[in-house]
């Protein structure tokens, strides 16, 4: 029980060369430590040729430090850092497929969509697609609110995207130092 109290959601930002197979090596570190990945997003970073992995996982700090260090030891990984939510600017997207007849019959559904600052992006006789951008809690809260009407046909949310609150990618300084050493 005590371990569960210490666990919190961490976000790892991992930077690597653009090489096939890195994702498998990174996720294997979590598997070996029996830590479940909550979300995973991979994209190009602001640095040419460098990819950025944004990974969230529930863990305690000791375990997340070990995971970050193990990931950083991988040959093609440039840098791996872990963060708590207050250290990052975070966004996700949610898509909600709703039954159009129910949306048209119950005006409270439309009011709920507006109250959550979500957008209706497509309407046809069968379904209505709603999109919401924001923090995880807001996206889940909209799902729960819509689900009470029984109108949700499908729901999904993206992996987290995040940037540090600093001026540049944390890996930028590391790459500059590496460049000077060569």
Coordinates of C-alpha atoms in Angstrom, one line a residue:
X1 CA 0.0 0.0 0.0
X2 CA 2.8 2.4 0.9
X3 CA 4.3 2.1 -2.6
X4 CA 1.0 3.2 -4.3
X5 CA 1.0 6.4 -2.3
X6 CA 4.5 7.4 -3.6
X7 CA 3.6 6.8 -7.2
X8 CA 2.8 9.7 -9.4
X9 CA 2.6 10.4 -13.1
X10 CA 6.0 11.2 -14.6
X11 CA 6.7 12.3 -18.2
X12 CA 9.9 11.3 -19.8
X13 CA 11.3 13.2 -22.7
X14 CA 13.7 11.1 -24.6
X15 CA 15.8 12.4 -27.5
X16 CA 17.4 10.1 -30.0
X17 CA 18.9 9.8 -33.4
X18 CA 16.4 8.9 -36.1
X19 CA 17.2 5.2 -36.2
X20 CA 14.9 2.3 -36.6
X21 CA 14.4 0.1 -33.5
X22 CA 14.9 2.7 -30.8
X23 CA 11.3 2.7 -29.8
X24 CA 11.5 -1.1 -29.1
X25 CA 14.7 -0.6 -27.0
X26 CA 13.1 2.3 -25.0
X27 CA 9.8 0.4 -24.3
X28 CA 11.8 -2.7 -23.3
X29 CA 13.3 -0.8 -20.3
X30 CA 9.8 -0.2 -19.0
X31 CA 8.9 -3.9 -19.5
X32 CA 11.9 -5.1 -17.7
X33 CA 11.1 -2.9 -14.7
X34 CA 7.4 -3.9 -14.9
X35 CA 6.2 -0.3 -15.3
X36 CA 3.2 0.3 -17.6
X37 CA 3.4 3.1 -20.1
X38 CA 0.3 5.2 -19.9
X39 CA 0.9 7.2 -23.1
X40 CA 3.5 7.4 -25.8
X41 CA 4.1 10.0 -28.5
X42 CA 7.0 10.0 -31.0
X43 CA 7.7 12.9 -33.3
X44 CA 10.5 15.0 -34.8
X45 CA 11.9 17.5 -32.4
X46 CA 13.0 21.1 -33.1
X47 CA 16.5 19.8 -33.9
X48 CA 17.0 18.3 -37.3
X49 CA 17.6 14.5 -37.3
X50 CA 16.6 14.2 -33.6
X51 CA 13.3 12.5 -32.6
X52 CA 11.5 13.2 -29.3
X53 CA 9.6 10.5 -27.4
X54 CA 7.1 11.8 -24.8
X55 CA 6.3 8.9 -22.5
X56 CA 4.1 9.0 -19.4
X57 CA 4.1 6.3 -16.6
X58 CA 3.0 6.0 -13.0
X59 CA 6.1 5.4 -10.9
X60 CA 8.0 6.5 -7.8
X61 CA 10.9 8.8 -8.3
X62 CA 13.6 6.2 -7.6
X63 CA 12.2 3.9 -10.3
X64 CA 11.8 6.7 -12.8
X65 CA 15.4 7.8 -12.3
X66 CA 16.6 4.3 -13.0
X67 CA 14.5 4.0 -16.1
X68 CA 15.8 7.3 -17.4
X69 CA 19.4 6.3 -16.8
X70 CA 18.9 2.9 -18.5
X71 CA 17.3 4.6 -21.5
X72 CA 20.1 7.1 -21.8
X73 CA 22.6 4.2 -22.0
X74 CA 21.2 3.1 -25.3
X75 CA 23.6 3.8 -28.1
X76 CA 21.4 6.0 -30.3
X77 CA 19.7 7.8 -27.4
X78 CA 21.0 11.3 -26.9
X79 CA 19.3 12.4 -23.7
X80 CA 16.5 11.2 -21.3
X81 CA 14.9 13.4 -18.7
X82 CA 11.9 12.9 -16.4
X83 CA 9.5 15.6 -15.3
X84 CA 6.4 16.1 -13.2
X85 CA 3.4 17.9 -14.7
X86 CA 4.3 21.3 -13.1
X87 CA 7.6 21.4 -15.0
X88 CA 6.0 21.0 -18.5
X89 CA 3.5 22.6 -20.8
X90 CA 1.2 19.7 -21.7
X91 CA -1.6 19.1 -24.1
X92 CA -3.6 16.2 -25.5
X93 CA -6.5 15.8 -27.9
X94 CA -9.7 13.9 -27.5
X95 CA -12.1 12.7 -30.2
X96 CA -15.7 11.8 -29.3
X97 CA -18.1 10.1 -31.8
X98 CA -21.6 10.8 -30.7
X99 CA -25.0 9.5 -31.9
X100 CA -26.4 12.4 -34.0
X101 CA -30.1 11.6 -33.2
X102 CA -29.4 11.8 -29.5
X103 CA -27.4 15.1 -29.9
X104 CA -30.4 16.6 -31.8
X105 CA -32.9 15.4 -29.3
X106 CA -31.1 16.7 -26.2
X107 CA -29.9 20.3 -26.3
X108 CA -28.0 19.7 -23.0
X109 CA -25.4 17.6 -25.0
X110 CA -24.6 20.7 -27.1
X111 CA -24.4 22.9 -24.1
X112 CA -22.0 20.4 -22.4
X113 CA -19.8 20.5 -25.6
X114 CA -19.7 24.3 -25.5
X115 CA -19.1 24.4 -21.7
X116 CA -16.0 22.3 -22.2
X117 CA -14.8 24.5 -25.1
X118 CA -14.8 21.5 -27.5
X119 CA -15.5 21.8 -31.2
X120 CA -18.0 19.9 -33.4
X121 CA -15.9 19.1 -36.4
X122 CA -18.4 16.9 -38.4
X123 CA -22.1 16.1 -38.4
X124 CA -23.9 13.6 -40.5
X125 CA -27.2 11.8 -39.9
X126 CA -25.5 8.9 -38.0
X127 CA -22.8 10.5 -35.9
X128 CA -21.3 13.8 -34.7
X129 CA -17.6 14.1 -34.2
X130 CA -16.4 16.4 -31.3
X131 CA -12.8 17.3 -30.7
X132 CA -11.3 18.7 -27.5
X133 CA -7.7 19.9 -26.9
X134 CA -6.4 20.4 -23.4
X135 CA -5.0 18.7 -20.4
X136 CA -5.8 15.1 -19.7
X137 CA -8.2 15.8 -16.9
X138 CA -10.4 18.1 -19.1
X139 CA -10.5 15.6 -21.9
X140 CA -11.5 12.7 -19.5
X141 CA -14.1 15.0 -17.8
X142 CA -15.8 15.8 -21.1
X143 CA -16.0 12.1 -21.9
X144 CA -17.6 11.4 -18.5
X145 CA -20.0 14.2 -18.9
X146 CA -21.0 13.0 -22.4
X147 CA -21.2 9.4 -21.3
X148 CA -23.9 10.3 -18.8
X149 CA -26.2 11.1 -21.8
X150 CA -25.5 7.6 -23.3
X151 CA -24.6 9.2 -26.6
X152 CA -21.0 8.2 -27.0
X153 CA -20.3 5.7 -29.8
X154 CA -16.5 5.9 -29.7
X155 CA -13.9 7.9 -27.7
X156 CA -10.1 8.1 -27.9
X157 CA -7.5 10.5 -26.7
X158 CA -4.0 11.1 -28.1
X159 CA -0.7 10.6 -26.3
X160 CA 0.6 13.5 -24.4
X161 CA 2.7 16.1 -26.1
X162 CA 4.9 18.3 -23.9
X163 CA 7.5 21.0 -24.0
X164 CA 9.6 22.1 -21.1
X165 CA 9.0 25.5 -19.6
X166 CA 12.6 26.5 -20.4
X167 CA 13.6 28.5 -23.5
X168 CA 14.9 25.6 -25.6
X169 CA 15.0 21.8 -25.8
X170 CA 17.0 20.5 -22.9
X171 CA 19.0 18.4 -25.3
X172 CA 20.2 21.5 -27.2
X173 CA 22.8 22.3 -24.5
X174 CA 24.0 18.7 -24.5
X175 CA 24.4 18.7 -28.3
X176 CA 26.2 22.0 -28.2
X177 CA 28.7 20.7 -25.7
X178 CA 29.2 17.5 -27.7
X179 CA 29.8 19.6 -30.8
X180 CA 32.5 21.6 -29.0
X181 CA 34.2 18.5 -27.7
X182 CA 34.6 17.1 -31.2

